[in-house]
Short mmCIF file of C-alpha atoms (C1' of nucleotides) in Angstrom, two decimals:
data_model
loop_
_atom_site.label_atom_id
_atom_site.label_comp_id
_atom_site.label_asym_id
_atom_site.label_seq_id
_atom_site.Cartn_x
_atom_site.Cartn_y
_atom_site.Cartn_z
CA MET A 1 -85.05 147.01 -35.10
CA GLY A 2 -86.84 146.29 -32.06
CA ARG A 3 -86.48 148.73 -29.32
CA THR A 4 -83.73 150.80 -28.15
CA PRO A 5 -82.36 149.97 -24.87
CA GLY A 6 -84.83 151.32 -22.26
CA SER A 7 -87.04 153.34 -24.00
CA PRO A 8 -89.00 154.48 -21.05
CA ALA A 9 -90.90 157.84 -20.29
CA ASN A 10 -88.72 160.60 -20.74
CA ARG A 11 -85.84 159.38 -22.85
CA GLU A 12 -88.86 160.19 -26.15
CA ALA A 13 -88.96 163.66 -25.17
CA ILE A 14 -85.04 164.01 -24.96
CA LEU A 15 -84.44 162.79 -28.52
CA SER A 16 -87.47 165.11 -29.65
CA ALA A 17 -86.01 167.98 -27.32
CA ALA A 18 -82.50 167.38 -28.98
CA LYS A 19 -83.88 166.97 -32.32
CA THR A 20 -85.41 170.38 -32.89
CA TYR A 21 -82.52 171.89 -30.64
CA PHE A 22 -79.80 170.75 -32.61
CA GLU A 23 -81.59 171.39 -35.81
CA ARG A 24 -81.90 175.48 -34.13
CA HIS A 25 -78.84 176.24 -32.59
CA GLY A 26 -76.34 173.64 -34.36
CA TYR A 27 -74.06 171.70 -32.28
CA GLU A 28 -71.68 174.23 -30.24
CA GLY A 29 -75.18 176.37 -29.96
CA SER A 30 -76.90 173.84 -28.10
CA THR A 31 -76.31 172.95 -24.53
CA ILE A 32 -76.94 170.01 -22.45
CA ARG A 33 -78.77 171.81 -19.88
CA GLY A 34 -80.58 173.53 -22.64
CA ILE A 35 -82.14 170.40 -24.32
CA ALA A 36 -82.75 168.97 -20.99
CA ASP A 37 -84.98 172.06 -20.19
CA ALA A 38 -86.57 171.89 -23.63
CA ALA A 39 -87.31 168.29 -22.65
CA GLY A 40 -88.47 169.38 -19.20
CA VAL A 41 -86.03 166.82 -17.49
CA ASP A 42 -83.13 166.55 -15.65
CA PRO A 43 -79.47 167.46 -17.33
CA ALA A 44 -78.31 164.35 -15.94
CA LEU A 45 -80.40 162.02 -17.77
CA LEU A 46 -79.18 162.97 -21.01
CA TYR A 47 -75.79 161.05 -19.67
CA HIS A 48 -77.96 158.31 -18.13
CA TYR A 49 -79.63 157.49 -21.50
CA PHE A 50 -76.96 159.01 -24.02
CA GLY A 51 -73.37 159.20 -22.31
CA SER A 52 -72.13 162.35 -24.12
CA LYS A 53 -73.27 165.35 -25.80
CA ASP A 54 -71.83 163.64 -29.39
CA GLN A 55 -74.02 160.28 -28.79
CA LEU A 56 -76.93 162.41 -28.44
CA LEU A 57 -76.07 164.18 -31.34
CA VAL A 58 -76.10 161.04 -33.59
CA ALA A 59 -79.29 159.65 -31.42
CA ALA A 60 -81.16 162.72 -32.40
CA LEU A 61 -80.11 162.82 -35.94
CA GLN A 62 -81.28 159.85 -36.99
CA LEU A 63 -83.57 160.51 -40.32
CA PRO A 64 -87.20 159.73 -39.97
CA VAL A 65 -87.67 157.83 -43.40
CA ASN A 66 -84.58 155.55 -44.24
CA PRO A 67 -83.00 156.60 -47.70
CA ARG A 68 -82.61 152.48 -48.11
CA ASP A 69 -86.37 152.76 -48.69
CA VAL A 70 -87.10 155.74 -50.47
CA VAL A 71 -84.09 156.09 -53.03
CA PRO A 72 -85.48 152.94 -54.53
CA GLU A 73 -89.24 154.41 -53.82
CA LEU A 74 -88.37 156.86 -56.36
CA LEU A 75 -86.38 155.54 -58.53
CA ALA A 76 -88.98 152.93 -59.31
CA GLY A 77 -91.47 155.56 -60.56
CA GLY A 78 -89.12 155.99 -63.45
CA LEU A 79 -86.41 158.46 -64.58
CA ASP A 80 -88.82 160.88 -65.76
CA GLY A 81 -89.88 163.47 -63.64
CA ILE A 82 -87.82 162.32 -60.93
CA GLY A 83 -86.32 165.26 -59.69
CA GLU A 84 -89.93 166.88 -59.60
CA ARG A 85 -91.00 163.82 -57.01
CA LEU A 86 -87.76 164.10 -55.49
CA LEU A 87 -88.34 168.14 -54.51
CA ARG A 88 -92.18 167.73 -53.68
CA ARG A 89 -90.91 164.33 -51.05
CA LEU A 90 -88.23 166.43 -49.71
CA LEU A 91 -90.16 169.92 -49.16
CA GLY A 92 -92.74 167.74 -47.52
CA VAL A 93 -90.59 166.36 -44.85
CA TRP A 94 -88.56 169.25 -44.14
CA GLY A 95 -92.04 171.42 -43.74
CA ARG A 96 -92.48 175.40 -44.28
CA ASP A 97 -91.36 176.65 -41.27
CA TRP A 98 -89.79 174.85 -37.66
CA ALA A 99 -92.14 171.77 -37.85
CA ALA A 100 -90.37 169.11 -36.35
CA GLY A 101 -89.27 166.26 -38.95
CA GLY A 102 -86.22 168.20 -40.01
CA PRO A 103 -83.20 166.47 -38.58
CA MET A 104 -81.42 167.00 -42.11
CA ILE A 105 -81.29 170.50 -40.92
CA GLY A 106 -79.96 169.66 -37.64
CA LEU A 107 -77.36 168.30 -39.62
CA ILE A 108 -76.58 170.81 -42.01
CA ARG A 109 -76.23 173.19 -39.50
CA ALA A 110 -74.36 170.78 -37.37
CA SER A 111 -72.00 169.76 -39.71
CA ALA A 112 -70.82 173.52 -40.46
CA THR A 113 -69.26 173.82 -37.03
CA HIS A 114 -68.47 170.23 -35.72
CA ASP A 115 -66.30 167.89 -37.62
CA GLU A 116 -67.82 165.04 -36.20
CA ALA A 117 -71.53 166.02 -37.33
CA ALA A 118 -69.58 166.46 -41.04
CA ARG A 119 -68.25 163.42 -41.07
CA LEU A 120 -71.64 161.89 -40.24
CA ALA A 121 -73.07 163.82 -42.93
CA ARG A 122 -70.58 162.86 -45.78
CA GLU A 123 -70.54 158.98 -44.64
CA PHE A 124 -74.27 159.13 -44.47
CA PHE A 125 -74.45 160.65 -47.67
CA SER A 126 -71.85 158.61 -49.42
CA ARG A 127 -73.08 155.20 -48.14
CA GLU A 128 -76.92 155.70 -47.81
CA VAL A 129 -78.05 157.78 -50.33
CA MET A 130 -75.54 157.73 -53.24
CA GLY A 131 -74.41 154.00 -52.77
CA ARG A 132 -78.64 153.60 -53.11
CA VAL A 133 -78.59 156.12 -56.31
CA ALA A 134 -75.13 154.27 -57.63
CA GLU A 135 -77.10 150.75 -57.17
CA SER A 136 -80.07 151.71 -59.05
CA LEU A 137 -79.80 154.87 -61.12
CA ASP A 138 -78.63 153.46 -65.10
CA MET A 139 -75.85 156.30 -65.77
CA PRO A 140 -72.65 157.11 -65.97
CA GLN A 141 -71.09 158.61 -63.10
CA PRO A 142 -73.41 158.16 -60.31
CA ARG A 143 -71.77 159.17 -57.41
CA LEU A 144 -70.93 162.83 -59.24
CA ARG A 145 -74.55 162.60 -59.68
CA ALA A 146 -76.07 161.87 -56.47
CA ALA A 147 -73.52 164.84 -55.17
CA LEU A 148 -74.30 167.21 -57.64
CA VAL A 149 -77.83 166.98 -56.36
CA GLY A 150 -76.47 166.88 -52.78
CA SER A 151 -75.49 170.06 -53.05
CA GLN A 152 -78.16 171.80 -54.21
CA LEU A 153 -80.42 170.70 -51.85
CA MET A 154 -78.53 171.92 -49.24
CA GLY A 155 -77.71 175.14 -50.99
CA LEU A 156 -81.73 175.25 -50.96
CA ALA A 157 -81.71 173.86 -47.06
CA MET A 158 -78.98 177.10 -46.30
CA ALA A 159 -80.99 179.66 -47.50
CA ARG A 160 -84.34 179.20 -46.82
CA PHE A 161 -84.15 177.33 -43.35
CA VAL A 162 -80.33 178.76 -42.36
CA ILE A 163 -80.00 181.95 -44.27
CA LYS A 164 -83.33 182.45 -44.70
CA LEU A 165 -82.80 184.46 -47.91
CA GLU A 166 -85.85 185.95 -49.67
CA PRO A 167 -87.70 185.15 -51.78
CA ILE A 168 -86.83 181.52 -51.36
CA ALA A 169 -87.35 181.18 -47.45
CA SER A 170 -90.86 181.95 -47.90
CA ALA A 171 -92.02 181.07 -51.35
CA ASP A 172 -94.38 178.73 -51.78
CA PRO A 173 -93.08 174.55 -52.30
CA GLU A 174 -94.38 174.83 -55.80
CA LEU A 175 -92.67 177.33 -56.96
CA LEU A 176 -89.24 176.03 -55.68
CA ILE A 177 -90.25 172.90 -56.99
CA ALA A 178 -90.63 174.60 -60.97
CA CYS A 179 -87.65 176.00 -60.25
CA TYR A 180 -85.32 173.29 -59.05
CA ALA A 181 -86.94 170.54 -60.38
CA PRO A 182 -84.85 170.89 -63.83
CA THR A 183 -81.94 171.58 -62.31
CA ILE A 184 -82.27 167.90 -60.43
CA GLN A 185 -83.31 166.04 -63.33
CA ARG A 186 -80.57 167.30 -65.32
CA TYR A 187 -78.04 166.34 -62.45
CA LEU A 188 -79.67 162.74 -62.35
CA THR A 189 -80.44 161.84 -66.23
CA GLY A 190 -78.61 164.82 -67.85
CA PRO A 191 -75.20 164.95 -70.04
CA LEU A 192 -72.20 165.67 -67.65
CA PRO A 193 -69.15 167.30 -68.96
CA SER A 194 -66.70 164.42 -68.33
CA ASP A 195 -68.31 162.20 -70.24
CA ASP A 196 -67.15 163.76 -73.43
CA ARG A 197 -63.13 164.86 -72.13
CA PRO A 198 -61.76 162.35 -70.08
CA LEU A 199 -60.79 163.69 -66.12
CA PRO A 200 -57.79 164.81 -64.04
CA PRO A 201 -56.57 162.01 -61.81
CA THR A 202 -59.65 162.28 -59.36
CA ARG A 203 -60.86 159.17 -60.47
CA ILE A 204 -63.99 159.36 -60.26
CA GLY A 205 -66.93 157.22 -61.15
CA LYS A 206 -63.74 155.26 -62.06
CA GLY A 207 -64.17 151.63 -60.65
CA GLY A 208 -67.98 151.45 -61.32
CA HIS A 209 -69.01 150.16 -57.74
CA GLN A 210 -69.73 152.20 -54.90
CA MET B 1 -61.62 204.09 -47.85
CA GLY B 2 -59.23 205.61 -45.51
CA ARG B 3 -57.60 203.33 -42.63
CA THR B 4 -59.66 201.96 -39.71
CA PRO B 5 -58.87 203.62 -36.76
CA GLY B 6 -55.35 202.29 -35.12
CA SER B 7 -54.23 199.99 -37.80
CA PRO B 8 -50.53 199.67 -36.29
CA ALA B 9 -48.72 196.44 -36.48
CA ASN B 10 -50.93 193.38 -35.21
CA ARG B 11 -54.04 194.70 -36.03
CA GLU B 12 -53.69 192.94 -39.55
CA ALA B 13 -52.33 190.08 -38.03
CA ILE B 14 -55.37 189.47 -35.97
CA LEU B 15 -58.08 190.12 -38.99
CA SER B 16 -55.95 187.60 -41.12
CA ALA B 17 -55.50 184.67 -38.28
CA ALA B 18 -59.76 185.75 -37.33
CA LYS B 19 -60.48 185.15 -40.69
CA THR B 20 -59.30 182.13 -41.66
CA TYR B 21 -59.83 180.86 -37.89
CA PHE B 22 -63.79 181.64 -38.29
CA GLU B 23 -63.57 180.04 -41.71
CA ARG B 24 -62.54 176.79 -40.24
CA HIS B 25 -64.55 177.13 -36.92
CA GLY B 26 -67.78 178.91 -37.51
CA TYR B 27 -68.74 181.29 -34.68
CA GLU B 28 -69.34 179.52 -31.66
CA GLY B 29 -66.33 177.18 -32.44
CA SER B 30 -64.15 179.96 -32.62
CA THR B 31 -62.18 181.24 -29.61
CA ILE B 32 -61.07 184.77 -28.42
CA ARG B 33 -57.99 183.10 -27.37
CA GLY B 34 -57.68 180.79 -30.21
CA ILE B 35 -57.79 183.39 -32.51
CA ALA B 36 -55.32 185.50 -30.43
CA ASP B 37 -52.96 182.30 -30.27
CA ALA B 38 -53.25 181.82 -34.09
CA ALA B 39 -51.96 185.62 -34.36
CA GLY B 40 -49.15 185.77 -31.81
CA VAL B 41 -50.91 188.10 -29.65
CA ASP B 42 -52.13 188.86 -26.30
CA PRO B 43 -56.32 188.17 -26.08
CA ALA B 44 -57.07 191.18 -24.94
CA LEU B 45 -55.53 193.17 -27.89
CA LEU B 46 -58.74 191.98 -29.39
CA TYR B 47 -60.87 193.56 -27.24
CA HIS B 48 -58.85 196.90 -27.36
CA TYR B 49 -59.36 196.80 -31.45
CA PHE B 50 -62.65 195.31 -32.27
CA GLY B 51 -64.30 195.69 -28.78
CA SER B 52 -66.35 191.96 -28.88
CA LYS B 53 -66.57 189.25 -30.59
CA ASP B 54 -69.05 190.04 -32.79
CA GLN B 55 -67.61 192.72 -34.14
CA LEU B 56 -64.46 191.34 -34.90
CA LEU B 57 -66.70 188.50 -36.74
CA VAL B 58 -68.21 191.26 -39.12
CA ALA B 59 -64.15 193.28 -39.52
CA ALA B 60 -63.08 189.86 -40.21
CA LEU B 61 -65.92 188.78 -42.75
CA GLN B 62 -65.64 191.56 -45.16
CA LEU B 63 -64.99 190.41 -48.77
CA PRO B 64 -61.48 190.80 -50.29
CA VAL B 65 -63.31 191.52 -53.55
CA ASN B 66 -66.01 193.82 -53.39
CA PRO B 67 -69.66 192.69 -55.83
CA ARG B 68 -70.36 196.26 -56.65
CA ASP B 69 -67.72 195.83 -59.04
CA VAL B 70 -67.86 192.11 -59.31
CA VAL B 71 -71.62 191.71 -60.52
CA PRO B 72 -71.21 194.83 -63.30
CA GLU B 73 -67.71 192.95 -64.68
CA LEU B 74 -69.13 190.29 -64.99
CA LEU B 75 -72.56 191.39 -66.39
CA ALA B 76 -70.50 193.54 -69.12
CA GLY B 77 -69.14 190.33 -70.81
CA GLY B 78 -72.89 189.70 -71.99
CA LEU B 79 -75.01 187.27 -70.79
CA ASP B 80 -73.78 184.46 -72.63
CA GLY B 81 -71.64 182.32 -71.09
CA ILE B 82 -72.19 184.91 -67.99
CA GLY B 83 -72.77 181.07 -65.36
CA GLU B 84 -69.05 180.10 -66.73
CA ARG B 85 -67.46 183.17 -65.79
CA LEU B 86 -69.18 183.56 -62.36
CA LEU B 87 -67.83 179.81 -61.74
CA ARG B 88 -64.15 180.50 -62.67
CA ARG B 89 -64.06 183.64 -60.67
CA LEU B 90 -65.69 182.02 -57.57
CA LEU B 91 -63.46 179.05 -57.90
CA GLY B 92 -60.58 181.12 -58.60
CA VAL B 93 -61.21 183.24 -55.22
CA TRP B 94 -62.09 179.81 -53.08
CA GLY B 95 -59.03 178.32 -53.85
CA ARG B 96 -58.41 174.70 -54.24
CA ASP B 97 -58.10 173.99 -50.27
CA TRP B 98 -58.12 176.19 -47.54
CA ALA B 99 -55.92 178.98 -48.83
CA ALA B 100 -56.83 181.92 -47.01
CA GLY B 101 -59.28 184.45 -49.46
CA GLY B 102 -62.42 182.46 -48.91
CA PRO B 103 -64.55 184.46 -45.66
CA MET B 104 -67.59 184.22 -47.44
CA ILE B 105 -67.25 179.96 -46.42
CA GLY B 106 -66.21 181.55 -42.94
CA LEU B 107 -69.32 183.38 -43.81
CA ILE B 108 -71.86 180.49 -44.25
CA ARG B 109 -70.23 178.74 -41.56
CA ALA B 110 -71.09 180.99 -39.21
CA SER B 111 -74.18 181.70 -40.17
CA ALA B 112 -75.01 178.26 -39.39
CA THR B 113 -74.93 178.86 -35.56
CA HIS B 114 -74.83 182.26 -34.98
CA ASP B 115 -77.88 184.36 -35.63
CA GLU B 116 -76.45 187.80 -36.54
CA ALA B 117 -73.94 185.98 -39.05
CA ALA B 118 -77.25 184.31 -40.67
CA ARG B 119 -78.63 188.00 -40.44
CA LEU B 120 -75.33 189.43 -41.63
CA ALA B 121 -75.33 187.12 -45.13
CA ARG B 122 -78.76 187.33 -45.76
CA GLU B 123 -78.66 191.55 -45.41
CA PHE B 124 -75.16 191.38 -47.54
CA PHE B 125 -76.88 189.05 -50.04
CA SER B 126 -80.21 191.04 -50.53
CA ARG B 127 -78.53 194.32 -50.72
CA GLU B 128 -74.89 193.76 -51.74
CA VAL B 129 -74.96 190.74 -54.40
CA MET B 130 -79.29 190.56 -55.67
CA GLY B 131 -79.70 194.35 -55.20
CA ARG B 132 -76.78 194.63 -58.49
CA VAL B 133 -77.53 191.83 -59.97
CA ALA B 134 -81.47 192.91 -60.18
CA GLU B 135 -80.27 196.77 -61.52
CA SER B 136 -78.13 195.37 -64.22
CA LEU B 137 -79.83 192.06 -65.39
CA ASP B 138 -82.07 192.89 -67.72
CA MET B 139 -84.21 189.71 -66.85
CA PRO B 140 -87.79 189.66 -65.07
CA GLN B 141 -87.55 188.51 -61.47
CA PRO B 142 -84.18 189.34 -60.64
CA ARG B 143 -84.18 188.48 -57.10
CA LEU B 144 -85.56 185.17 -57.01
CA ARG B 145 -82.81 184.44 -59.90
CA ALA B 146 -80.18 186.19 -57.84
CA ALA B 147 -81.05 183.98 -54.78
CA LEU B 148 -81.03 180.82 -56.82
CA VAL B 149 -77.56 181.09 -57.75
CA GLY B 150 -77.01 181.94 -54.25
CA SER B 151 -78.50 178.82 -52.92
CA GLN B 152 -76.43 176.73 -55.59
CA LEU B 153 -73.47 178.61 -54.76
CA MET B 154 -73.92 177.84 -51.11
CA GLY B 155 -74.60 174.08 -51.82
CA LEU B 156 -71.26 173.87 -53.87
CA ALA B 157 -69.41 175.69 -51.07
CA MET B 158 -70.89 173.30 -48.57
CA ALA B 159 -70.01 170.30 -50.19
CA ARG B 160 -66.77 171.03 -50.88
CA PHE B 161 -65.57 172.66 -48.04
CA VAL B 162 -67.79 171.94 -45.01
CA ILE B 163 -69.05 168.45 -45.51
CA LYS B 164 -66.24 167.69 -48.17
CA LEU B 165 -68.62 165.49 -49.91
CA GLU B 166 -66.71 163.29 -52.77
CA PRO B 167 -66.09 163.69 -55.83
CA ILE B 168 -66.56 167.50 -55.62
CA ALA B 169 -64.48 168.16 -52.25
CA SER B 170 -61.35 167.40 -54.27
CA ALA B 171 -62.69 167.70 -58.13
CA ASP B 172 -60.32 169.89 -60.25
CA PRO B 173 -62.40 173.06 -60.84
CA GLU B 174 -62.83 172.44 -64.13
CA LEU B 175 -65.23 169.93 -63.79
CA LEU B 176 -67.25 171.72 -61.34
CA ILE B 177 -67.45 174.85 -64.09
CA ALA B 178 -68.52 172.47 -66.42
CA CYS B 179 -71.28 170.35 -64.45
CA TYR B 180 -72.51 173.66 -62.36
CA ALA B 181 -72.17 176.29 -65.36
CA PRO B 182 -75.43 175.07 -67.03
CA THR B 183 -77.41 175.51 -64.25
CA ILE B 184 -76.11 178.58 -63.19
CA GLN B 185 -76.87 179.88 -66.44
CA ARG B 186 -80.59 178.79 -66.67
CA TYR B 187 -81.06 180.72 -63.26
CA LEU B 188 -79.83 183.40 -64.43
CA THR B 189 -81.19 183.79 -68.51
CA GLY B 190 -83.26 180.69 -68.83
CA PRO B 191 -86.84 180.90 -68.07
CA LEU B 192 -88.70 180.56 -64.96
CA PRO B 193 -91.75 179.13 -63.97
CA SER B 194 -93.60 181.99 -63.16
CA ASP B 195 -93.66 183.40 -66.00
CA ASP B 196 -96.40 181.20 -66.96
CA ARG B 197 -98.14 180.80 -64.43
CA PRO B 198 -98.94 183.52 -61.44
CA LEU B 199 -97.98 182.85 -58.00
CA PRO B 200 -99.29 182.60 -54.91
CA PRO B 201 -99.94 185.50 -52.48
CA THR B 202 -95.96 185.16 -51.62
CA ARG B 203 -95.04 188.62 -53.41
CA ILE B 204 -92.10 187.83 -55.54
CA GLY B 205 -90.46 189.86 -57.83
CA LYS B 206 -93.81 192.37 -57.29
CA GLY B 207 -93.19 196.01 -56.94
CA GLY B 208 -89.71 195.68 -58.46
CA HIS B 209 -87.66 197.70 -56.88
CA GLN B 210 -85.16 195.71 -53.69
"C1'" DG C 1 -49.83 200.09 -27.24
"C1'" DT C 2 -49.26 195.62 -25.04
"C1'" DC C 3 -49.76 192.61 -21.23
"C1'" DT C 4 -51.32 190.44 -16.01
"C1'" DA C 5 -54.37 189.36 -13.13
"C1'" DT C 6 -59.18 188.08 -12.60
"C1'" DA C 7 -64.28 188.63 -12.42
"C1'" DC C 8 -67.71 185.61 -13.91
"C1'" DG C 9 -70.85 183.18 -16.09
"C1'" DT C 10 -71.74 178.30 -18.30
"C1'" DG C 11 -70.57 174.85 -20.33
"C1'" DG C 12 -69.72 168.99 -20.20
"C1'" DA C 13 -69.38 165.75 -16.88
"C1'" DT C 14 -69.32 162.54 -12.60
"C1'" DA C 15 -70.23 160.73 -8.18
"C1'" DG C 16 -73.46 159.36 -5.02
"C1'" DA C 17 -78.17 159.50 -2.65
"C1'" DC C 18 -82.86 158.69 -3.00
"C1'" DG D 1 -84.53 155.65 -12.84
"C1'" DT D 2 -84.60 159.95 -11.03
"C1'" DC D 3 -82.15 164.40 -8.68
"C1'" DT D 4 -78.48 166.87 -6.15
"C1'" DA D 5 -74.45 168.42 -5.88
"C1'" DT D 6 -69.89 169.52 -7.41
"C1'" DC D 7 -66.29 169.51 -9.89
"C1'" DC D 8 -62.98 171.40 -13.31
"C1'" DA D 9 -62.36 173.44 -17.84
"C1'" DC D 10 -62.80 176.81 -20.78
"C1'" DG D 11 -65.47 181.27 -22.44
"C1'" DT D 12 -65.97 186.37 -22.97
"C1'" DA D 13 -64.72 190.64 -21.28
"C1'" DT D 14 -62.69 193.99 -17.70
"C1'" DA D 15 -59.42 196.55 -14.87
"C1'" DG D 16 -55.35 198.52 -14.57
"C1'" DA D 17 -50.36 198.30 -14.16
"C1'" DC D 18 -46.29 198.95 -17.33
#
DNA sequence: GTCTATACGTGGATAGAC
DNA sequence: GTCTATCCACGTATAGAC
């Protein structure tokens, strides 16, 4: 997608600093001045490049990998063991501690206090992730399934990186994979309750598309 | 435990307002002035009663039900169907929308940006919840099990109340119970990976107590 | 117990020189 | 493109009158 307008010396530094800053402190906890300091540039530059704190947030939280590519790639391997592959991939991206590259953590953190970040996360999840899954997953109620998966992954992220709940926080990735894979697998391919009994008027999975 | 010192007219109003305020806006998003306004009192009163914003937070986030009582109560019903009972109980407390009484949501929200809140959540979870579970649950690796449960519950809370991810956000509680109960049940009573293969030196469940 | 006034810092954002 | 200076709003917290 070409190059974003104006990518000289410091723009990347700002973006990189903003990424880890939002990741650790959330939205309100992050300050323009603080990010500027971390990037080693003048605060005014952030406005010059991004206009506002909000816009810096959305710029910083662009994911390094596009689910548009990843989701089909994971599904291409077949439904068997997809839970395990998904987890292994994700934990690889997140890293063990605060290695850069976990803007999703930043998004989660920011979502907790900042409404726009929550909206961002919601729309991203609904459109990019759940949409893709719904397209490719040959199962009833794909949106519900994707949301269930998302909820468990968010919980894992919270426990491991935000709350730092032991033993999850410092557990070996393989242990986490082994623990969570069956859950993810069931959410994606297992039986779901409303297969049996019809649902109250919450219109779920009705209409089939999206 | 008796009565906290100085419980006149407005103290309860402040506490109640602070509860819902932290619940919705997290820690940094909540302001002394805002809480005071919501409670209909003067900002200075908050300092008079609680001393600081931090102390107000810990006062406001005292859970209405004590896990010390709830955990044994749930376990008393036997291991069969404990996942479902746990979920039903929890969703009942949380309510459908922003009915007061969900300080746990506030704690989660605040934890995302405020380190002390995260520490609070961690210690509360480790000591109060996981400790109780470990005592009463006759299963190997009780701490890991409790943490897994916690992670899924946090994820559910995030999806339903913070990110508002559909269809989870507006789903009928019974649907959620049906979806999540098997997961919780497996985390509590199902087989866990490290029953088979020994773990890397992350010392989990080794030593047995706390 | 309750409120007014205020100190003091810090945050986001802008104007304009270089 | 980069930096200095600055505006202005709002945050926590305190002192002290009533």
